[in-house]
Coordinates of N, CA and C in Angstrom, one line a residue:
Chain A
X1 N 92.2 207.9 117.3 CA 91.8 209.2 116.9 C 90.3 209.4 117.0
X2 N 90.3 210.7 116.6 CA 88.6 210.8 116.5 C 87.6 210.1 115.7
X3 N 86.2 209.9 115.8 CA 86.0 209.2 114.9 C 84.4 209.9 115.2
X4 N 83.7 209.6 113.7 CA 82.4 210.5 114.0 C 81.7 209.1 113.2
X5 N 80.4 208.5 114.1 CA 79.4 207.4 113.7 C 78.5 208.0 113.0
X6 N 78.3 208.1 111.9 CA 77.1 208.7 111.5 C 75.6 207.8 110.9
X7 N 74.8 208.2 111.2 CA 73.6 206.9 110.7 C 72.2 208.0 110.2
X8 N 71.5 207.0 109.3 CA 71.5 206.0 109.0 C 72.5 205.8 107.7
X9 N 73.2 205.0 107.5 CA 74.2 204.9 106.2 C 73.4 205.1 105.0
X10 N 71.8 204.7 104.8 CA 71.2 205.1 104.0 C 69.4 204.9 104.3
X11 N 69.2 206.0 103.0 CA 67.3 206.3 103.3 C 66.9 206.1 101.9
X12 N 65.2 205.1 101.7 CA 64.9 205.5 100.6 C 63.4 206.0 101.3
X13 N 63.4 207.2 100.6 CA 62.1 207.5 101.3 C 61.3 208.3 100.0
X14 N 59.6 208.4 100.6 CA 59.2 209.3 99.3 C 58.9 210.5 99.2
X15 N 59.0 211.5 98.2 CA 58.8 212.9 98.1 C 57.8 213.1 99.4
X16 N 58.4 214.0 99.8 CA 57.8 214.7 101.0 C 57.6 214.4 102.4
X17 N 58.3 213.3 102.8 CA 58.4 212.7 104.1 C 60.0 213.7 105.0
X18 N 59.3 213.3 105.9 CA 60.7 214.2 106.5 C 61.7 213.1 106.6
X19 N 63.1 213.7 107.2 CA 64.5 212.9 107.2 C 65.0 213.4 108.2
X20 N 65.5 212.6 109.1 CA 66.7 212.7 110.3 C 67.7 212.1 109.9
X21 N 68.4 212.6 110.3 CA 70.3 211.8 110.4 C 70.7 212.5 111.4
X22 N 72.0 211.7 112.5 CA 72.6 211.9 113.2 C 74.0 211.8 112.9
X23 N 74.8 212.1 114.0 CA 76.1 211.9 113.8 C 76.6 211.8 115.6
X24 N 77.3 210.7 116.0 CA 77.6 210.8 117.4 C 79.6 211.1 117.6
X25 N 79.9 211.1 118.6 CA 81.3 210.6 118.8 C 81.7 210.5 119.9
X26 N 82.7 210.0 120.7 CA 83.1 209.4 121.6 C 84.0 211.1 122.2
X27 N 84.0 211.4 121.2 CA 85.1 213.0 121.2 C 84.0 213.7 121.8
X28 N 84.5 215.0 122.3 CA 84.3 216.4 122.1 C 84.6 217.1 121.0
X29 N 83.8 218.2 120.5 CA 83.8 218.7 119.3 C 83.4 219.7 119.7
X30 N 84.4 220.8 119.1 CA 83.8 222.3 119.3 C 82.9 222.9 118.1
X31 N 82.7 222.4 116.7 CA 82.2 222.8 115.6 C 80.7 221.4 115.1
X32 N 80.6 221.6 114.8 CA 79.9 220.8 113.9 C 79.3 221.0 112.5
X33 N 79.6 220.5 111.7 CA 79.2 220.8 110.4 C 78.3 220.2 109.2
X34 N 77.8 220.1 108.7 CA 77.1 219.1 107.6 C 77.0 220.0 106.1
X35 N 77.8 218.9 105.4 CA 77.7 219.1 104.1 C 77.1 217.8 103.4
X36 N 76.3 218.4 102.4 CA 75.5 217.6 101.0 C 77.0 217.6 99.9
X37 N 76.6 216.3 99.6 CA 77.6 215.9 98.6 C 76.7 215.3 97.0
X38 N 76.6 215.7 95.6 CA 76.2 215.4 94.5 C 77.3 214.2 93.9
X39 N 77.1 213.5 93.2 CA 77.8 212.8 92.4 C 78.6 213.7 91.5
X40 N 79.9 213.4 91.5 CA 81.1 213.7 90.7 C 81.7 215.3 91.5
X41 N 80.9 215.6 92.9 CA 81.1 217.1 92.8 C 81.5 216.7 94.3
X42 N 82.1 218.5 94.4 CA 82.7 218.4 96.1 C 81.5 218.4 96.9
X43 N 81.2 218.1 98.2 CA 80.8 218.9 99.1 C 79.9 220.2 99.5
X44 N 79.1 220.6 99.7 CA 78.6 221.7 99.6 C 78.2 221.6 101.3
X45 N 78.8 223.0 101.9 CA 78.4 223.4 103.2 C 76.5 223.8 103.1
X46 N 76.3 222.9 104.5 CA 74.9 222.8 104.6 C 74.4 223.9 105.5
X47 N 75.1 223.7 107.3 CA 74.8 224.4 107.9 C 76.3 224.2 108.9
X48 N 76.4 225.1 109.7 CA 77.6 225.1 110.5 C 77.0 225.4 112.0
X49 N 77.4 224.6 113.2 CA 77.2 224.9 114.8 C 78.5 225.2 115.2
X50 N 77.9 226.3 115.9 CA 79.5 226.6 117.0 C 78.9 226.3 118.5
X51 N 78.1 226.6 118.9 CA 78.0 226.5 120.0 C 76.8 225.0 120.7
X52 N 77.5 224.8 122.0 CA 76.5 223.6 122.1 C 75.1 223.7 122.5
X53 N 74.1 222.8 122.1 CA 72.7 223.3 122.0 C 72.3 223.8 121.1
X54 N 73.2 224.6 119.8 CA 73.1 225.4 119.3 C 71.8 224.9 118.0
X55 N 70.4 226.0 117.9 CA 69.6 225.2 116.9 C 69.3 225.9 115.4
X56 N 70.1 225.3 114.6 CA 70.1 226.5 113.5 C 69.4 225.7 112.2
X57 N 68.6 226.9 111.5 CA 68.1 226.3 110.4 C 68.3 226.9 108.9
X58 N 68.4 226.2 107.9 CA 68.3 226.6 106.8 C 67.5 226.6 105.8
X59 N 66.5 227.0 105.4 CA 65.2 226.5 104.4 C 64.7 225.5 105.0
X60 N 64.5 224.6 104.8 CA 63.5 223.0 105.1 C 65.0 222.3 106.1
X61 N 66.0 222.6 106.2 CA 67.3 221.9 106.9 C 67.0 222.7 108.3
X62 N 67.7 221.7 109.2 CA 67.5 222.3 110.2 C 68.4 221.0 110.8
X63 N 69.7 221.8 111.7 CA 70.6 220.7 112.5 C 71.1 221.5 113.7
X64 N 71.1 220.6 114.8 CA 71.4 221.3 116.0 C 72.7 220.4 116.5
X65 N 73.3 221.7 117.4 CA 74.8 220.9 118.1 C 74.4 220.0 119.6
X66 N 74.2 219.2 119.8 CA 74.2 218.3 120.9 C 74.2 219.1 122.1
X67 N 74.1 219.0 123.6 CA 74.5 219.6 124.6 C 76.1 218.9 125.0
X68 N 75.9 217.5 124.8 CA 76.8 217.0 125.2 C 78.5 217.4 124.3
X69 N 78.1 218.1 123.0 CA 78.8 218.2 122.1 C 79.4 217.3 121.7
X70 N 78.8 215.9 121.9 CA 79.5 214.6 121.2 C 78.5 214.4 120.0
X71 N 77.6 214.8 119.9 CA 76.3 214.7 119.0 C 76.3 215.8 118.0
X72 N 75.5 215.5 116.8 CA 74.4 216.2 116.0 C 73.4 215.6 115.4
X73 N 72.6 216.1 114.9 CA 71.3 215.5 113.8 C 71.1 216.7 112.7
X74 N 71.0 216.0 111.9 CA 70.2 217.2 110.5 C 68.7 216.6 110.6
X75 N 67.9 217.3 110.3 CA 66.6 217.4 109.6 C 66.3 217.8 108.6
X76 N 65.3 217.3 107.6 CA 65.1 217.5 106.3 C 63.5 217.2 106.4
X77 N 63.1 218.6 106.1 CA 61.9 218.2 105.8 C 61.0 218.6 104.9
X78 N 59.5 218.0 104.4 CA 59.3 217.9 103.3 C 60.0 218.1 102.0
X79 N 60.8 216.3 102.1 CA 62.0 216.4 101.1 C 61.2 216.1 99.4
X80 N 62.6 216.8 98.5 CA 62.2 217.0 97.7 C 63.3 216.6 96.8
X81 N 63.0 215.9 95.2 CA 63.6 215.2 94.2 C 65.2 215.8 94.7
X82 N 65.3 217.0 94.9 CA 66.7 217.6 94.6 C 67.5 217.8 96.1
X83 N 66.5 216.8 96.9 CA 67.6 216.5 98.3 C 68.4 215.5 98.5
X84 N 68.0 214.4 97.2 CA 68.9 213.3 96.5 C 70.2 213.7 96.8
X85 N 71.1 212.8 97.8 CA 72.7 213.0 97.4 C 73.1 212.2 98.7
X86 N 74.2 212.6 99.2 CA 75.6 211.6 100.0 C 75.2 213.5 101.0
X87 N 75.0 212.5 102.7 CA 74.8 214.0 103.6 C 76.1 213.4 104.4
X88 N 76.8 214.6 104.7 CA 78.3 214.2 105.4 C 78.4 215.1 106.8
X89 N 78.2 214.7 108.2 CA 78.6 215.4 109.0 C 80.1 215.3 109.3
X90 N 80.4 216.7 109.3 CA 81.9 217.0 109.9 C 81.8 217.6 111.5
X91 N 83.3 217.1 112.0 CA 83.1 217.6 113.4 C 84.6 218.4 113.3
X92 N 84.9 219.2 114.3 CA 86.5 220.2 114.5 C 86.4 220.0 116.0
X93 N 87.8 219.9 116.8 CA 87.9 219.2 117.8 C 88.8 221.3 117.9
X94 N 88.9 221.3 119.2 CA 89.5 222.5 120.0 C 90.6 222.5 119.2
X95 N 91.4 223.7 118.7 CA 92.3 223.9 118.4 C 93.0 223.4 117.3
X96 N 92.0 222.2 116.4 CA 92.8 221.8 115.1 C 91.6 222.6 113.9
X97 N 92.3 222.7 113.1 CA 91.6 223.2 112.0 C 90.9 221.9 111.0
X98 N 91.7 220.8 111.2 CA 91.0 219.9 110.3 C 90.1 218.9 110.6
X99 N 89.0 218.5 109.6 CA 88.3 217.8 110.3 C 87.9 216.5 110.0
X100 N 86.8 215.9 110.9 CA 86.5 214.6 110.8 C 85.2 214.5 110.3
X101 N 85.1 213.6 109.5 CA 84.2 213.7 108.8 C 83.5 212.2 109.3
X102 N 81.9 212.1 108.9 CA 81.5 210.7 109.4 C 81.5 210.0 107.7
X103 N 80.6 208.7 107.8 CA 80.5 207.8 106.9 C 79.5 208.4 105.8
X104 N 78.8 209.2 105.8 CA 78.0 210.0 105.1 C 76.4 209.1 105.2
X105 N 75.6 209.5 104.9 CA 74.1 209.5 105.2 C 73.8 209.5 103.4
X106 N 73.3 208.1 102.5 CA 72.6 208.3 101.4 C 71.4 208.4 101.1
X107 N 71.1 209.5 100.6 CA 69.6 209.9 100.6 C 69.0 209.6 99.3
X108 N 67.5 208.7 99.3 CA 67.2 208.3 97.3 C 66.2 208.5 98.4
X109 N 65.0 209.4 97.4 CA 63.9 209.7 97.3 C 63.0 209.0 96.0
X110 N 62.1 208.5 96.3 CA 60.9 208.0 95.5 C 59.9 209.3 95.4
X111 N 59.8 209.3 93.7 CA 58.7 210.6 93.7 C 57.2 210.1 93.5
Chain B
X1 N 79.5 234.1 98.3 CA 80.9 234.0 98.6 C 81.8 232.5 98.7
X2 N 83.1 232.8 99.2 CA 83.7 231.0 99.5 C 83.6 230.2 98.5
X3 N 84.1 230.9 97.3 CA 84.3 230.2 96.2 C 85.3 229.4 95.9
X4 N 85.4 227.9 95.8 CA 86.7 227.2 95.2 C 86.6 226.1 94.2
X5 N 87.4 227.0 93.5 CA 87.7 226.0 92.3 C 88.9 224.7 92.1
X6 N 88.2 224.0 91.3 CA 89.6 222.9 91.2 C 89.6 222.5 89.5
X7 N 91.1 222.5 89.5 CA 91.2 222.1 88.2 C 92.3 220.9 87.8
X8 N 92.6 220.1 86.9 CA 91.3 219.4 86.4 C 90.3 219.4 86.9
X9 N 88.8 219.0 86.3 CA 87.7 218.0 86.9 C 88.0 216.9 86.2
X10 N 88.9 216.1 85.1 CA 89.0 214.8 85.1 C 90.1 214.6 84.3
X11 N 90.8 213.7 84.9 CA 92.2 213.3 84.3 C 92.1 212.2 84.2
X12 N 93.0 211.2 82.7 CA 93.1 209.8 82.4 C 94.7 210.2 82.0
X13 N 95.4 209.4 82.2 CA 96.9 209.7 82.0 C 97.4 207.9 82.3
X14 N 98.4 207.6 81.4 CA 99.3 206.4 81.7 C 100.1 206.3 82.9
X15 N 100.2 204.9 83.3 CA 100.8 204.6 84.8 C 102.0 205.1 84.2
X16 N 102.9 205.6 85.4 CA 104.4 206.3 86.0 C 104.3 208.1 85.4
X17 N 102.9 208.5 84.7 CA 103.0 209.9 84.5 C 102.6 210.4 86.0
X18 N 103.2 211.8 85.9 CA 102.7 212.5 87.2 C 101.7 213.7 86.5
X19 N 101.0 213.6 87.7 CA 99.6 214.9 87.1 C 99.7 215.7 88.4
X20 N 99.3 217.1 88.0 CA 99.0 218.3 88.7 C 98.1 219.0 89.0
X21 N 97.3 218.6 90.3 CA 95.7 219.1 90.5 C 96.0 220.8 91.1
X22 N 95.4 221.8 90.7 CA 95.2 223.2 91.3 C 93.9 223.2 92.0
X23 N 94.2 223.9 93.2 CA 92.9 224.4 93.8 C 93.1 225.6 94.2
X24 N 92.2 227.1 93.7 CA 92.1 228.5 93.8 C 90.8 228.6 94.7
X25 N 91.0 229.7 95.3 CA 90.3 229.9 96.2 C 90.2 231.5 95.3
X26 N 88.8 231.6 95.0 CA 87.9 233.2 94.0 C 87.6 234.1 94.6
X27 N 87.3 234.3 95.6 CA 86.8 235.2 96.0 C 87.3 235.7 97.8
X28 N 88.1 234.8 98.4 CA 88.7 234.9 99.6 C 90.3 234.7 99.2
X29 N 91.3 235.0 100.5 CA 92.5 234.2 100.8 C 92.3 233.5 101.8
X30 N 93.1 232.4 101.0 CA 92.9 230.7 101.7 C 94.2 230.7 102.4
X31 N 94.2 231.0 104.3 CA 95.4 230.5 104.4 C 96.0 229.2 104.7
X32 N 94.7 228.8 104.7 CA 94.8 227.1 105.2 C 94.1 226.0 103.9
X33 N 94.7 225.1 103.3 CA 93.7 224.5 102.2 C 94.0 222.6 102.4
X34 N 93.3 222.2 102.6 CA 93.6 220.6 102.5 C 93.1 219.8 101.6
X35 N 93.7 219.1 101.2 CA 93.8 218.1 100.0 C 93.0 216.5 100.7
X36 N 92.4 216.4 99.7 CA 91.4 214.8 100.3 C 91.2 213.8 98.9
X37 N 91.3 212.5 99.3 CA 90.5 211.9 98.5 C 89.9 210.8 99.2
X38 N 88.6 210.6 98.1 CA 87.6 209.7 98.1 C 87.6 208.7 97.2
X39 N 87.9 207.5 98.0 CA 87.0 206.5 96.8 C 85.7 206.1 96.7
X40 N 85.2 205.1 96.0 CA 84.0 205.2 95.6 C 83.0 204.9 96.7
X41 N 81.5 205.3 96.9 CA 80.6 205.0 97.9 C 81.8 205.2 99.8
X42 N 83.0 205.4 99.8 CA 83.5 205.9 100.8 C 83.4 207.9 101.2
X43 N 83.7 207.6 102.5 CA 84.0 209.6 103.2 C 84.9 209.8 102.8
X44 N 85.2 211.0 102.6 CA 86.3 212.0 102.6 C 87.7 211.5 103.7
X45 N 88.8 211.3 103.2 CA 90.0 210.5 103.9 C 91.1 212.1 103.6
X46 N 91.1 212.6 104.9 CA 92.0 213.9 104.3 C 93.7 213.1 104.5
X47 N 94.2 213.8 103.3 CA 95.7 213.6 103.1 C 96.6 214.6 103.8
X48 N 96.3 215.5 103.4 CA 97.5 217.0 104.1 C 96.6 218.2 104.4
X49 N 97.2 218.8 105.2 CA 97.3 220.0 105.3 C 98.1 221.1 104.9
X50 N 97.7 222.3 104.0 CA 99.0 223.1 103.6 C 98.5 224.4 104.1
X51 N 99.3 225.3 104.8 CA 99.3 226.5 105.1 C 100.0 227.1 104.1
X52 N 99.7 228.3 103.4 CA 100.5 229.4 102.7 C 102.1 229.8 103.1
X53 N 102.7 229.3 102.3 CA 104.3 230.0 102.4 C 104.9 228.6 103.5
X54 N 104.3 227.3 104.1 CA 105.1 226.9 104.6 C 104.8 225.0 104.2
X55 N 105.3 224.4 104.9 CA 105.8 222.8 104.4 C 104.4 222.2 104.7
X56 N 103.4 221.2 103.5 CA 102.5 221.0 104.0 C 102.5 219.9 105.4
X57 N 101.4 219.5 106.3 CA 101.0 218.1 107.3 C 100.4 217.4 106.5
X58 N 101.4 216.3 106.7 CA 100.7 215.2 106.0 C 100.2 214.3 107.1
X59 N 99.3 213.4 106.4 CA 98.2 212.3 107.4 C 99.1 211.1 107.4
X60 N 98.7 210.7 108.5 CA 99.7 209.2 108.6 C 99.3 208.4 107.4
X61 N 100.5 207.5 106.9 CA 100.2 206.8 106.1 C 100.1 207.2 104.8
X62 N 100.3 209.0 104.4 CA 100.5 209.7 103.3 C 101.9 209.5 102.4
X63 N 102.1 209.4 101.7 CA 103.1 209.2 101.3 C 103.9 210.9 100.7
X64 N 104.6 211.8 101.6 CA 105.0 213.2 100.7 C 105.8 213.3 99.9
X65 N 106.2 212.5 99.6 CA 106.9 212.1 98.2 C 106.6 211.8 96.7
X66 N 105.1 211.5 97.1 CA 104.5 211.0 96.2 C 103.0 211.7 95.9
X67 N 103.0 212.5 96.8 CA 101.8 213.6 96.3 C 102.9 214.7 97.3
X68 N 103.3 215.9 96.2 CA 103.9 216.7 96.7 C 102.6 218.0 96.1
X69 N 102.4 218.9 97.7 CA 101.6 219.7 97.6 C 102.4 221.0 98.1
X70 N 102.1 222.4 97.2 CA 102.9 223.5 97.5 C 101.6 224.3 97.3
X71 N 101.5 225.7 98.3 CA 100.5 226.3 98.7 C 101.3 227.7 98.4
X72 N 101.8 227.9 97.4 CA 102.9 229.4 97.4 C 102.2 230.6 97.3
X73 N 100.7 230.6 97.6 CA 99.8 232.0 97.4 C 98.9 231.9 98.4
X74 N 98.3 232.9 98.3 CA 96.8 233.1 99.3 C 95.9 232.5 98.5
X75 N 95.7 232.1 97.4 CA 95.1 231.5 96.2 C 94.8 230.4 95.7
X76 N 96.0 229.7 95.9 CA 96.0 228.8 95.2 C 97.5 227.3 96.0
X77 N 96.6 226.4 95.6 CA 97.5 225.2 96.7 C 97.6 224.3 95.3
X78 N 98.7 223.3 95.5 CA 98.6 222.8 93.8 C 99.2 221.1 94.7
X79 N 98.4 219.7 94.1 CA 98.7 218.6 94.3 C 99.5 218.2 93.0
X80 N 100.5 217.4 93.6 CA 101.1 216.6 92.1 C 101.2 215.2 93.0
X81 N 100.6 214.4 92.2 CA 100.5 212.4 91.9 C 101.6 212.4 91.4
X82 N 103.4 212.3 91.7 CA 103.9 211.7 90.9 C 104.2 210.0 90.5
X83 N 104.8 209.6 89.4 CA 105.1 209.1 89.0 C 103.4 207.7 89.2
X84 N 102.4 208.5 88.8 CA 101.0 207.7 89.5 C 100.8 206.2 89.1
X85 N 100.0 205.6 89.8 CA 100.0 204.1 89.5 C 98.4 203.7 89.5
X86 N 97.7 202.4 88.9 CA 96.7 202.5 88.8 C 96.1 202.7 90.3
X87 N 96.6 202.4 91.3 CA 95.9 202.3 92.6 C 96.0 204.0 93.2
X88 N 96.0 204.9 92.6 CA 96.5 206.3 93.0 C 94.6 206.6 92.4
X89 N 94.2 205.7 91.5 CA 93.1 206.8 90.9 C 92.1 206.6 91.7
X90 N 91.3 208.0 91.9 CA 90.1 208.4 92.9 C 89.9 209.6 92.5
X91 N 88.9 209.9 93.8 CA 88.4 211.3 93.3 C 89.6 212.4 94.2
X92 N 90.2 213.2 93.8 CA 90.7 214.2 95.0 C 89.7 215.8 95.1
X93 N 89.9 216.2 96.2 CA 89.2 216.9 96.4 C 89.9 218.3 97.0
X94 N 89.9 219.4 96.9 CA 90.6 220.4 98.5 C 89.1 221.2 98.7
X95 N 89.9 221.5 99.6 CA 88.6 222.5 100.6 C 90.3 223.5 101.1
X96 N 89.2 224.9 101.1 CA 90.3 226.3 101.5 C 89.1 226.6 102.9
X97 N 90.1 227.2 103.8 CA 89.2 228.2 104.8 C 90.1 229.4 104.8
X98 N 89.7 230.4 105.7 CA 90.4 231.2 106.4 C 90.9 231.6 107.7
X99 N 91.5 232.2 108.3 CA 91.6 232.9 109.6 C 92.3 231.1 111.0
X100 N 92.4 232.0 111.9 CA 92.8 230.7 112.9 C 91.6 230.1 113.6
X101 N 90.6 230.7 113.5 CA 89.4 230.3 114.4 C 88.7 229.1 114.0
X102 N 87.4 229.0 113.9 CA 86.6 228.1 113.1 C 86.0 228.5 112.1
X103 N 86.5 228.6 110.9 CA 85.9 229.1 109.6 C 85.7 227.5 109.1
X104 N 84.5 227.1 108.4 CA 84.0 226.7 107.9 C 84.8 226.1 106.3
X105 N 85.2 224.8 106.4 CA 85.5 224.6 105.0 C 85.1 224.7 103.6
X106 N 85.5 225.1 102.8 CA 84.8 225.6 101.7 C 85.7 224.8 100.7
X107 N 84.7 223.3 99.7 CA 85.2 222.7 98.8 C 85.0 222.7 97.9
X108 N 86.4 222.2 96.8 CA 86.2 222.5 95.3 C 85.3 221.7 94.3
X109 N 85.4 221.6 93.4 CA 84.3 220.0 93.2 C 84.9 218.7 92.7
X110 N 86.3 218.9 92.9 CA 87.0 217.7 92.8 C 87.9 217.3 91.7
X111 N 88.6 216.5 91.3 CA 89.1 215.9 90.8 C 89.2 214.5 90.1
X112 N 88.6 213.5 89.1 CA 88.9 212.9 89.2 C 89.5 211.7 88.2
X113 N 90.6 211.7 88.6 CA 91.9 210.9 88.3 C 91.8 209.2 88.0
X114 N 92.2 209.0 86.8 CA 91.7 207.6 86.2 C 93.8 207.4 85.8
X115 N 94.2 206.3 86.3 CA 95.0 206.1 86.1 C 95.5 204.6 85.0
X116 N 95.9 204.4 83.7 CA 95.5 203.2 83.1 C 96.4 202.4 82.8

């Protein structure tokens, strides 16, 4: 089945350095997604790609969809105490609604 | 918007009781909601899929006997752990979307189930 590599499995970095994470897969993916995850809590949608190439940003976030559509990356920059958490890329393949999620990305910031 | 709730946020119950997790969807109809759990420092492992009004998809290796999930509203999708065992406890999670296209998951903040 599908399977989404995500890296780095973890970052300790200090207040205000920027952050990359990727997500690859061997699949095609029509979606791409990334959600931040808190301790004890669900998931929280970050940013959503539909289209490939696609370069969308949110505040200091910023993740684009691959051309190849086997790819994504998030960017975080000038991070801050409260970007602390578990980052999860999800992917949606043509025609299913549910998704694949990678190994998550742990983020500990040094202030 | 894309509000979802889950209730419990934490259950401790004796092995062979069964517990019943709800997840509401506040402010949308959810016609699609799936049920997941996580264990610890692990991703998200989805269990089923339930569309409203019909029989949930379960994930290989799911047992639907043993987590029986019914989705009888635009609202609301409900998990039951029967008869649970200590190896059942984790975190569960659902996420609701809507429409057939690519709507974006929207998840609750979880569940999580201590079985003793």
């Amino acid at each position: 089945g599908q399977q989404l590599n995500q890296s780095p499995q973890s970052m300790f970095i200090q207040e205000g350095e920027d952050v990359s994470m990727n997500c690859t897969s061997s699949s095609i993916f029509n979606t791409w997604l990334w959600y931040k995850q808190d301790p004890g809590e669900g998931p929280v949608l970050l940013i959503a790609l539909y289209k490939a190439g696609e370069l969308t940003s949110n505040g200091r976030l910023t993740a684009q969809f691959g051309i190849t559509r086997k790819d994504s990356f998030l960017n975080i920059s000038a991070s801050i105490p409260s970007d602390v958490g578990i980052y999860f890329c999800a992917g949606q393949v043509q025609g299913a609604q549910k998704l694949v999620f990678g190994q998550g990305t742990r983020l500990t910031i040094n202030p | 918007g894309a509000v979802v709730s889950q209730h419990p946020s934490w259950v401790i119950c004796k092995s062979g009781t069964s517990v019943k997790i709800e997840c509401r969807s506040l402010d949308f109809q959810a016609t699609t909601m799936f049920w997941y759990r996580q264990f610890p420092k692990q991703s998200l492992m989805l269990m089923a899929t339930s569309n409203e009004g019909s029989k949930a998809t379960y994930e290989q290796g799911v047992e639907k006997d043993k987590f029986l999930i019914n989705h009888a509203s635009l609202t609301l999708s409900t998990l039951t752990v029967t008869s649970a065992h200590p190896e059942d406890s984790s975190f569960y999670i659902c996420s609701a979307t809507w429409g057939q296209g690519y709507q974006p998951q929207h998840f609750g903040d979880g569940t999580r189930l201590s079985i003793l």
